[in-house]
C-alpha positions as YAML, in Angstrom:
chain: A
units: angstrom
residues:
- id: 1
  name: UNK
  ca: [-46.49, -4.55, 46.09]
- id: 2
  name: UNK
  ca: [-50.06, -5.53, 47.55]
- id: 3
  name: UNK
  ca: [-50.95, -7.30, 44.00]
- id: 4
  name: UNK
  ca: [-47.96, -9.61, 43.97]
- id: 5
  name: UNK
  ca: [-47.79, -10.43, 47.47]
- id: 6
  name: UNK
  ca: [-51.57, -11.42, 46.89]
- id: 7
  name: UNK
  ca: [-50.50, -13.21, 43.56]
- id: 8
  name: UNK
  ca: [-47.95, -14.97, 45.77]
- id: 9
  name: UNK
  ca: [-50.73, -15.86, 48.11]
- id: 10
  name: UNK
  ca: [-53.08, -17.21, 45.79]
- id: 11
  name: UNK
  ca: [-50.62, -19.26, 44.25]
- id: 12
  name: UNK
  ca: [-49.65, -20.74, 47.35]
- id: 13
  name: UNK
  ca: [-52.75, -21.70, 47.76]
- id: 14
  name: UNK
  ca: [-53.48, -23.26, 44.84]
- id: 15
  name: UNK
  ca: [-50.61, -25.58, 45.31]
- id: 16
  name: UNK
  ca: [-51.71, -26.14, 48.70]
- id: 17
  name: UNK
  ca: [-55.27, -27.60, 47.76]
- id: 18
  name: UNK
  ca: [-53.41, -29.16, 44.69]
- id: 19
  name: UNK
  ca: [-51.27, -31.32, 46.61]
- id: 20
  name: UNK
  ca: [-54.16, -32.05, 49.26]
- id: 21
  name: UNK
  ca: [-56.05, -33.46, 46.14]
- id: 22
  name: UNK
  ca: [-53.16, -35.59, 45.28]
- id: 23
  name: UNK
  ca: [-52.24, -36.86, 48.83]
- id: 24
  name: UNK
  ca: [-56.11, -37.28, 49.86]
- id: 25
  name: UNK
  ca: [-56.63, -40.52, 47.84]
- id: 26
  name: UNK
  ca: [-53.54, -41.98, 48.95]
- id: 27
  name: UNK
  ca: [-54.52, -41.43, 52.95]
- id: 28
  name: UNK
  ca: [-57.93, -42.84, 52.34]
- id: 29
  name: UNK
  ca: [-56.55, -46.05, 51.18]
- id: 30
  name: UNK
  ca: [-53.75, -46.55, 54.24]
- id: 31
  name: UNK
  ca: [-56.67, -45.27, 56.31]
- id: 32
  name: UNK
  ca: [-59.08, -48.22, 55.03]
- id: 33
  name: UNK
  ca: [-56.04, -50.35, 54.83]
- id: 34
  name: UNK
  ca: [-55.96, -49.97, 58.77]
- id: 35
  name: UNK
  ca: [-59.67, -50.63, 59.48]
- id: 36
  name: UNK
  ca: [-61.62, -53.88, 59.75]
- id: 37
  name: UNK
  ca: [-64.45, -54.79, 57.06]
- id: 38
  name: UNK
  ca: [-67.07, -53.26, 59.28]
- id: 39
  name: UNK
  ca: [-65.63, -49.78, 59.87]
- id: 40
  name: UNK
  ca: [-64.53, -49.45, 55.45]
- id: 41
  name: UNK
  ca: [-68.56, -49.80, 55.58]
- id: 42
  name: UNK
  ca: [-69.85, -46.99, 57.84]
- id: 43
  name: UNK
  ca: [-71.56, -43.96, 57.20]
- id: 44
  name: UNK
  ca: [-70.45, -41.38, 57.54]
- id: 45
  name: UNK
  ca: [-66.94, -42.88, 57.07]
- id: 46
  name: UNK
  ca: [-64.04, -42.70, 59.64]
- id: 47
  name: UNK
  ca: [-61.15, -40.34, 59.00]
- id: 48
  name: UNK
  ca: [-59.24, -42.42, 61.29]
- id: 49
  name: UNK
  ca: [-59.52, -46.14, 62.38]
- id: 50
  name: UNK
  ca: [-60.56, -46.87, 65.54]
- id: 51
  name: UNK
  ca: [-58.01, -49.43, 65.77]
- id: 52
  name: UNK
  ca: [-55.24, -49.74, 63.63]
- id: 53
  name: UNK
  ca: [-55.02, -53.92, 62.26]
- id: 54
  name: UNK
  ca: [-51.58, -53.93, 60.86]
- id: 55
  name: UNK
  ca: [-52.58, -57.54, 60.81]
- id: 56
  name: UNK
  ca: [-54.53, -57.14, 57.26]
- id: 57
  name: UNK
  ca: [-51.24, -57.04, 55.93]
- id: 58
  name: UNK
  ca: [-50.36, -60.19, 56.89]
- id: 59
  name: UNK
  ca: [-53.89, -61.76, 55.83]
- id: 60
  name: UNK
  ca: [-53.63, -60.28, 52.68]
- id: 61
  name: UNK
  ca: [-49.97, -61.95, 52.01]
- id: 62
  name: UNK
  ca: [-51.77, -64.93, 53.15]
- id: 63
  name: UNK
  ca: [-54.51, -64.93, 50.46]
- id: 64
  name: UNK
  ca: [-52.45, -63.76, 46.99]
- id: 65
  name: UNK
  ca: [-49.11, -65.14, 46.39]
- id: 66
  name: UNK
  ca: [-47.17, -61.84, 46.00]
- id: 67
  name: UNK
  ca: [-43.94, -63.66, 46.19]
- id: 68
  name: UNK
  ca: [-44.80, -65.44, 42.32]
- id: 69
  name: UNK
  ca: [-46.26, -62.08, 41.25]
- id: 70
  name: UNK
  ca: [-43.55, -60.24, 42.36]
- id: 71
  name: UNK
  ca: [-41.42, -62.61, 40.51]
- id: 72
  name: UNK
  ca: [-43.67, -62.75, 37.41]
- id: 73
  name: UNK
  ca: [-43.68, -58.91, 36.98]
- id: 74
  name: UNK
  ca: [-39.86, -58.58, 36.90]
- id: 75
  name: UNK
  ca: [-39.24, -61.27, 34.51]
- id: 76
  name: UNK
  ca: [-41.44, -59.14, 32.14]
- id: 77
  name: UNK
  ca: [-40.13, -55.39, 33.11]
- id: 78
  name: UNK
  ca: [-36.59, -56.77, 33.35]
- id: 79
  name: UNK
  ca: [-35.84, -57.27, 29.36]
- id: 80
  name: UNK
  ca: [-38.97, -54.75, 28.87]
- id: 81
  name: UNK
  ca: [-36.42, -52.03, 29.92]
- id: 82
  name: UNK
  ca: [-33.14, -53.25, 28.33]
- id: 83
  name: UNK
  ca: [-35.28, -53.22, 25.11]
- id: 84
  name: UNK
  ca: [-36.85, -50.05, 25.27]
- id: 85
  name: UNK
  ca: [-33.35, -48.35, 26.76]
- id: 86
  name: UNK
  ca: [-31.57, -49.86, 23.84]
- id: 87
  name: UNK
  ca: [-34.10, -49.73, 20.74]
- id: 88
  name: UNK
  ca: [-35.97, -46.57, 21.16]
- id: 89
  name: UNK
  ca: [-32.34, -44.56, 22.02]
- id: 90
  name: UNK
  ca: [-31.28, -45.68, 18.72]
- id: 91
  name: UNK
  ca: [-34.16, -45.34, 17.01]
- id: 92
  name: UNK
  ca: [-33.74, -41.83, 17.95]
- id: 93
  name: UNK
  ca: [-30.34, -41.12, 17.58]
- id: 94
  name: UNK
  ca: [-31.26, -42.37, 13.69]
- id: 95
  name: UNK
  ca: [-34.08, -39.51, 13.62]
- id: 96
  name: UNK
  ca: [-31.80, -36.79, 15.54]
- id: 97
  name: UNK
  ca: [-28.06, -37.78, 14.00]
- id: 98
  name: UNK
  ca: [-28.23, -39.26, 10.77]
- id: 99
  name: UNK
  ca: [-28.87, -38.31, 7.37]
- id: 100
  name: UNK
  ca: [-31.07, -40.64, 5.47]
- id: 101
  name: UNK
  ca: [-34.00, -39.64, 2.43]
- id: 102
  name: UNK
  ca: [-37.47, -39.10, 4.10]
- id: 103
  name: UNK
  ca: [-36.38, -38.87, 7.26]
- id: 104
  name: UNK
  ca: [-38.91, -36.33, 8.51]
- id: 105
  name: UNK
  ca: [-41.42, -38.53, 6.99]
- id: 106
  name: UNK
  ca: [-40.62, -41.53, 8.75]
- id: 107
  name: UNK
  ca: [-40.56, -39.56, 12.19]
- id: 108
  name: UNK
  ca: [-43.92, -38.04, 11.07]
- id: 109
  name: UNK
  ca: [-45.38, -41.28, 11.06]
- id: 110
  name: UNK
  ca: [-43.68, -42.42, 14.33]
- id: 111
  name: UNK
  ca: [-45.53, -39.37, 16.16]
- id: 112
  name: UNK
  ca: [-48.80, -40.27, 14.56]
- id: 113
  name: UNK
  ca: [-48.80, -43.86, 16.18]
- id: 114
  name: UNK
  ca: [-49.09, -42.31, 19.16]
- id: 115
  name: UNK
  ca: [-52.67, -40.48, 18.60]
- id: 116
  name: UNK
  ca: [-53.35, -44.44, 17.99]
- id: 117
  name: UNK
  ca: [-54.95, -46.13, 20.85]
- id: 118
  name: UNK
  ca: [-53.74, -49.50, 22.07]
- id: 119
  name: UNK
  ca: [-57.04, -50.78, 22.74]
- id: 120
  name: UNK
  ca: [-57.96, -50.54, 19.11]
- id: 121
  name: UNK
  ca: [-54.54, -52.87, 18.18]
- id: 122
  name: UNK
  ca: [-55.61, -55.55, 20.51]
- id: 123
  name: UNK
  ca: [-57.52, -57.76, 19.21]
- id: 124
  name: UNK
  ca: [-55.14, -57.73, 15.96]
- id: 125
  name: UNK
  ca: [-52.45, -58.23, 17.88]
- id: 126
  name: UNK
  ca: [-53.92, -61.00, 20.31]
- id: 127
  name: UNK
  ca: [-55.09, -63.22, 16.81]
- id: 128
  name: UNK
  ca: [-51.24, -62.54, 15.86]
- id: 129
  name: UNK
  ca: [-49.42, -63.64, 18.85]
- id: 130
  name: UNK
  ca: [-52.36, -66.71, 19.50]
- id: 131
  name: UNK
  ca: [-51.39, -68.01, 15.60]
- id: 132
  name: UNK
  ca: [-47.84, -68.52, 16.95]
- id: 133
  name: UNK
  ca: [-48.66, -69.78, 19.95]
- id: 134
  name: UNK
  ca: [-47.74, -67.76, 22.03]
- id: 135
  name: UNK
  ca: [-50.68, -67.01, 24.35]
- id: 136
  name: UNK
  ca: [-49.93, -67.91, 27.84]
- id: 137
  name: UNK
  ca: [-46.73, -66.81, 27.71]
- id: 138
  name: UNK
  ca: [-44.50, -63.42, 28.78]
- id: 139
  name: UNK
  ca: [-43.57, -63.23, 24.78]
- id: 140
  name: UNK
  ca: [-46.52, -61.08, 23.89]
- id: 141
  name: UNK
  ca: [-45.31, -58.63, 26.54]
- id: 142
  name: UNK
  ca: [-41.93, -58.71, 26.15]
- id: 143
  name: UNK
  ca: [-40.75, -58.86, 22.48]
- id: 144
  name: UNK
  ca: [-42.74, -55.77, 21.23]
- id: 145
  name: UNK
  ca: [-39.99, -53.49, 23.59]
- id: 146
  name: UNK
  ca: [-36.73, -55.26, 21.09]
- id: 147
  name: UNK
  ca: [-39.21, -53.42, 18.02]
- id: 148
  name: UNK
  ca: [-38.51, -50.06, 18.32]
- id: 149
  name: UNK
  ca: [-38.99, -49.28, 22.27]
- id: 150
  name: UNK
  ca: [-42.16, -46.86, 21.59]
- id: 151
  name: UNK
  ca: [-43.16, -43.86, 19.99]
- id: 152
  name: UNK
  ca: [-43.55, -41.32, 22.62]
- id: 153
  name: UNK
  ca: [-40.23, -43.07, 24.37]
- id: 154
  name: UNK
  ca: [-38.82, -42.34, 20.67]
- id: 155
  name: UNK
  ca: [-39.75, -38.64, 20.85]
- id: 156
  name: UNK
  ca: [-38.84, -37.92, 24.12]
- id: 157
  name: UNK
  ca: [-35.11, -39.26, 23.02]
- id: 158
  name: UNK
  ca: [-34.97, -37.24, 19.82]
- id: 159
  name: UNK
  ca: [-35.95, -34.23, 21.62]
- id: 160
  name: UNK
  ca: [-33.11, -34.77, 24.54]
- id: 161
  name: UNK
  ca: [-30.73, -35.17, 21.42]
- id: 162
  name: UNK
  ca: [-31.70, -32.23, 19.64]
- id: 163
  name: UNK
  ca: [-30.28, -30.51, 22.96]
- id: 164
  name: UNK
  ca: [-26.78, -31.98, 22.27]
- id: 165
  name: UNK
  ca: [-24.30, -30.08, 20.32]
- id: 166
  name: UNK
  ca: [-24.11, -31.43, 17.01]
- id: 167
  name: UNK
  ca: [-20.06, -30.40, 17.04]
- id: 168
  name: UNK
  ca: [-19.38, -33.64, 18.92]
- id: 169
  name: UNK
  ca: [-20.50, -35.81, 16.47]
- id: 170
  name: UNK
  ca: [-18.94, -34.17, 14.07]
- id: 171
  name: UNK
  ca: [-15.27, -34.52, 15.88]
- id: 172
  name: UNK
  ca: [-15.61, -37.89, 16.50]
- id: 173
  name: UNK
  ca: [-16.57, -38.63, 12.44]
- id: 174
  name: UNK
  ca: [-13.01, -36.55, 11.84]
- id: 175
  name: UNK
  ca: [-10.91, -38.77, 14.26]
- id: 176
  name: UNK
  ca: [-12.72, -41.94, 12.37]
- id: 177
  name: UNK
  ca: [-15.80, -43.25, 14.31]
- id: 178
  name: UNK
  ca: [-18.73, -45.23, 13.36]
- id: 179
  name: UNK
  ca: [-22.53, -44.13, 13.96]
- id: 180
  name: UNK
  ca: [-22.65, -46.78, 16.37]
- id: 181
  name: UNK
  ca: [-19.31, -46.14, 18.20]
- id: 182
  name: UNK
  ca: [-20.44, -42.41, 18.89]
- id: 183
  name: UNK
  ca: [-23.99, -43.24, 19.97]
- id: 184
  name: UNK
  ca: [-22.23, -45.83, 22.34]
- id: 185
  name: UNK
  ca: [-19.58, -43.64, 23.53]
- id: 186
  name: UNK
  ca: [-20.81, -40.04, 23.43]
- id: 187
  name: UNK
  ca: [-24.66, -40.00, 23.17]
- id: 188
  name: UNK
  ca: [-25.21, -42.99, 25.88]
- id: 189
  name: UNK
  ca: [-23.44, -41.31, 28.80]
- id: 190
  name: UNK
  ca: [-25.16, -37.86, 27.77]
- id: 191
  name: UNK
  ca: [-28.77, -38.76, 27.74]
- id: 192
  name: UNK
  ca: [-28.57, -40.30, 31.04]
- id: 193
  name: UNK
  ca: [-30.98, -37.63, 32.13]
- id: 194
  name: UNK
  ca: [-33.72, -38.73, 29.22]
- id: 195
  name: UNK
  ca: [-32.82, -42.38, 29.89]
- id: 196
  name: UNK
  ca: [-34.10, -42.52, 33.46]
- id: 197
  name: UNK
  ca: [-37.81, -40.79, 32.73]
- id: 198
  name: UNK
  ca: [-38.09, -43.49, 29.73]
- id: 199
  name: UNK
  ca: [-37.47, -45.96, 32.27]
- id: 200
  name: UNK
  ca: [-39.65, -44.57, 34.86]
- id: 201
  name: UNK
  ca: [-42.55, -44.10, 32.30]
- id: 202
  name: UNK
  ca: [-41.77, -47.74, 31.09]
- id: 203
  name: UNK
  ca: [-41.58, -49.28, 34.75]
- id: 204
  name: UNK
  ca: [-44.81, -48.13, 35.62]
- id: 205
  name: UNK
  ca: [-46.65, -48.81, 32.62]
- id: 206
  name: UNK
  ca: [-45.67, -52.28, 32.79]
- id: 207
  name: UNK
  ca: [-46.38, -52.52, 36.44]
- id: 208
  name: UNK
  ca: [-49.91, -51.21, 36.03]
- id: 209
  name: UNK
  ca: [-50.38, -52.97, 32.70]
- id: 210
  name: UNK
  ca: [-54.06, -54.54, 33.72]
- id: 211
  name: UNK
  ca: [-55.36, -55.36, 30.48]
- id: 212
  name: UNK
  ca: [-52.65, -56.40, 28.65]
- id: 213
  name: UNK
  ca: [-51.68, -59.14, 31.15]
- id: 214
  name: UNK
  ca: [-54.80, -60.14, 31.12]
- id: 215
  name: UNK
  ca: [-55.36, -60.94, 28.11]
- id: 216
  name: UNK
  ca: [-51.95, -62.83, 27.48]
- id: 217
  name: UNK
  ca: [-51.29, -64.50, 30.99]
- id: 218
  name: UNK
  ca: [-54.63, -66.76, 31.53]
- id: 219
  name: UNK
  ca: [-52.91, -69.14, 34.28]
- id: 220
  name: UNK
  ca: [-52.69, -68.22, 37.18]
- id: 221
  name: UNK
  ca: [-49.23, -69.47, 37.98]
- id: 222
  name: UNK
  ca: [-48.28, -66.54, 35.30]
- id: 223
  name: UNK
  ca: [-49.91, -63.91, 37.27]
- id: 224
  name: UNK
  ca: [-48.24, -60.58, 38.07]
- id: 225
  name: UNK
  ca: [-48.90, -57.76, 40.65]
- id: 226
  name: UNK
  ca: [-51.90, -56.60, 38.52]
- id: 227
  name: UNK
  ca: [-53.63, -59.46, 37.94]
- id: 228
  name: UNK
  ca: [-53.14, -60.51, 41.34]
- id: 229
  name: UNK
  ca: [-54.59, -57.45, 42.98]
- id: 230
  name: UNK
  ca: [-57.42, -57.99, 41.05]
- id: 231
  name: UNK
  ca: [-58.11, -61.53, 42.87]
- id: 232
  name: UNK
  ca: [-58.95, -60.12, 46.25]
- id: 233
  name: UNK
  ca: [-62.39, -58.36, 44.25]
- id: 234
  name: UNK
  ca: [-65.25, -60.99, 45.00]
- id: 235
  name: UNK
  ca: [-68.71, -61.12, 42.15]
- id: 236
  name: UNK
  ca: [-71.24, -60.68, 45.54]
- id: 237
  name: UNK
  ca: [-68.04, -59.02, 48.24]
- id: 238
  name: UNK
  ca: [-65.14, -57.20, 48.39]
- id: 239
  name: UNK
  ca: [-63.16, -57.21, 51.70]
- id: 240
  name: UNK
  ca: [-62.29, -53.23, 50.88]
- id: 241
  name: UNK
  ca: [-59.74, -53.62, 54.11]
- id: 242
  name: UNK
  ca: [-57.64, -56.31, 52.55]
- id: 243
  name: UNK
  ca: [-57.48, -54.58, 48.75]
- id: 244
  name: UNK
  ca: [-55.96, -51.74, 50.16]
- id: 245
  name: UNK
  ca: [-53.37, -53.19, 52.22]
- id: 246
  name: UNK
  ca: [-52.73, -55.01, 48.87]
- id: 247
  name: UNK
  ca: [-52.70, -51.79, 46.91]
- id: 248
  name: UNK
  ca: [-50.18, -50.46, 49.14]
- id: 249
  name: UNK
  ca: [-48.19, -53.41, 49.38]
- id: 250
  name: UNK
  ca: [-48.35, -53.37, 45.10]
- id: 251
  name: UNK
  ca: [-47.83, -49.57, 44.93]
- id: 252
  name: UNK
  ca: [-44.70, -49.09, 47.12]
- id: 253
  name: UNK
  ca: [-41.91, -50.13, 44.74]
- id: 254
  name: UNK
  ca: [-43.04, -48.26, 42.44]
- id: 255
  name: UNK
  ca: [-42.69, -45.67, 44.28]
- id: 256
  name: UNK
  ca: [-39.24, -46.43, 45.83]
- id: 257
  name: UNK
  ca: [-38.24, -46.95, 42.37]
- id: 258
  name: UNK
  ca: [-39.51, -43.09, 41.36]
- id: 259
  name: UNK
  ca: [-37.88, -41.93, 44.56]
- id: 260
  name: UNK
  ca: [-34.56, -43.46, 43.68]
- id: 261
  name: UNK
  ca: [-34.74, -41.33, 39.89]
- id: 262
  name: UNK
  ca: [-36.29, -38.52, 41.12]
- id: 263
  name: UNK
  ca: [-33.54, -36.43, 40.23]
- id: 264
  name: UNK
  ca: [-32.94, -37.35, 37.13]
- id: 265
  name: UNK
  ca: [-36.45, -37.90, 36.43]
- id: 266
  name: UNK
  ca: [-36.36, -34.53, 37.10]
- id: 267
  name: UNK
  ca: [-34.08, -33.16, 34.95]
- id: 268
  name: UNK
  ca: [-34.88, -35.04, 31.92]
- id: 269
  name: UNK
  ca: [-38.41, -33.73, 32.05]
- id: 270
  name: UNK
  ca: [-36.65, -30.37, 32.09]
- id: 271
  name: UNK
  ca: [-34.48, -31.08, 29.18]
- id: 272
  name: UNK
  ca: [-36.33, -32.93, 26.89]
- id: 273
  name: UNK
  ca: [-38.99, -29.99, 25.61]
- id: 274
  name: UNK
  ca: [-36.54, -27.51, 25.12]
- id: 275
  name: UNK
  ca: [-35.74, -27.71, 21.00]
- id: 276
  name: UNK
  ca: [-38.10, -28.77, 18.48]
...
């Protein structure tokens, strides 16, 4: 009894300095986001401001142009997620539900893009897109979610299906449907679950997509959240107060967004691992 009340313990525990560890970032940058320049500089640092300047908000919405980056960011995540939700749910309904010759082949190769690293398809990619002129432009970030949606958003579909009786499929073929009408009116409304952590991945990759946008959006007036953030960091200073009132500013609909498919974020995570 003493060993797994002390099992309990330590576990509880461990959670306990595993969630401080997560939540200890975030105060320290709504602490500094609350303190003038001077204070961000002391040391030994300040857990708490000595006066809290709400006003660095306001400054900070004052120096970037959030509205335009705001706007910029959902014209690119916008058709980013109808593309993904539509071509990668397909893509795996093709690997999970139909019968075609090499099909395990195919999916092998799928999975072994995603051991590939993006950084190393750059430069390929950025010669590509600047031959048809298309630099400077959303296309580059945009069009590559209508091409398949993404390996590991492809896996974690097939997976979800897997969990799906095959028996339904199999009815509707009897009473005369199409592939396409059963993945629109059987597998759609089932992988709801699945559907809501590939658009929660998605959303947030986009949002904190640094590198890509900057290497396709070189104006300024294209800017998103990312690339905006990024103009508050001076070559000689920083004002450390003002970046994080920007980072919280940038960070919170993201999370409102993750609070708003938390349960089915949830549950899809559950879901998605359990056949093979």
């Amino acid at each position: 009894m003493a060993t797994r009340y002390g099992g309990r313990l330590f576990t509880y525990l461990m959670l306990i300095l595993l969630t401080l560890m997560v939540l200890l970032p975030m105060y320290w940058i709504l602490r500094t986001s609350l303190m003038n320049l001077v204070e961000t500089m002391q040391f030994p640092p300040k857990w708490v401001p000595s006066a809290f300047r709400v006003s660095n908000y306001t400054d900070v919405m004052d120096r970037v142009h959030f509205g335009r980056d705001f706007r910029n960011t959902f014209i690119i995540i916008v058709p980013v997620l109808i593309g993904v939700a539509f071509t990668s749910s397909i893509a795996a309904f093709s690997f999970a539900r139909v019968e075609f010759p090499l099909r395990s082949f195919w999916f092998s190769l799928v999975i072994m893009t995603i051991l590939l690293p993006s950084i190393i398809t750059l430069v390929p990619l950025y010669v590509g897109w600047s031959k048809l002129g298309l630099t400077n432009t959303f296309w580059p970030l945009i069009l590559p979610a209508f091409f398949g949606g993404g390996s590991f958003n492809i896996f974690l579909f097939r997976q979800f299906l897997l969990t799906i009786p095959r028996e339904l499929d199999e009815s509707a073929i009897i009473d005369g449907a199409s592939y396409f009408m059963i993945y629109r009116k059987i597998i759609l409304p089932l992988i709801r679950p699945a559907m809501v952590v590939v658009l929660l991945f998605t959303f947030v990759g986009v949002w904190n997509d640094f590198l890509g946008q900057l290497v396709y959006l070189g104006r300024e007036q294209l800017y998103t959240v990312a690339l905006g953030l990024s103009t508050l960091r001076g070559a000689l200073n920083t004002p450390y107060n003002l970046l994080m009132a920007a980072t919280i500013i940038v960070v919170f609909p993201a999370i409102i967004v993750f609070l708003i498919g938390q349960r089915y974020f949830i549950e899809g995570i559950a879901t998605t691992g359990i056949k093979g």
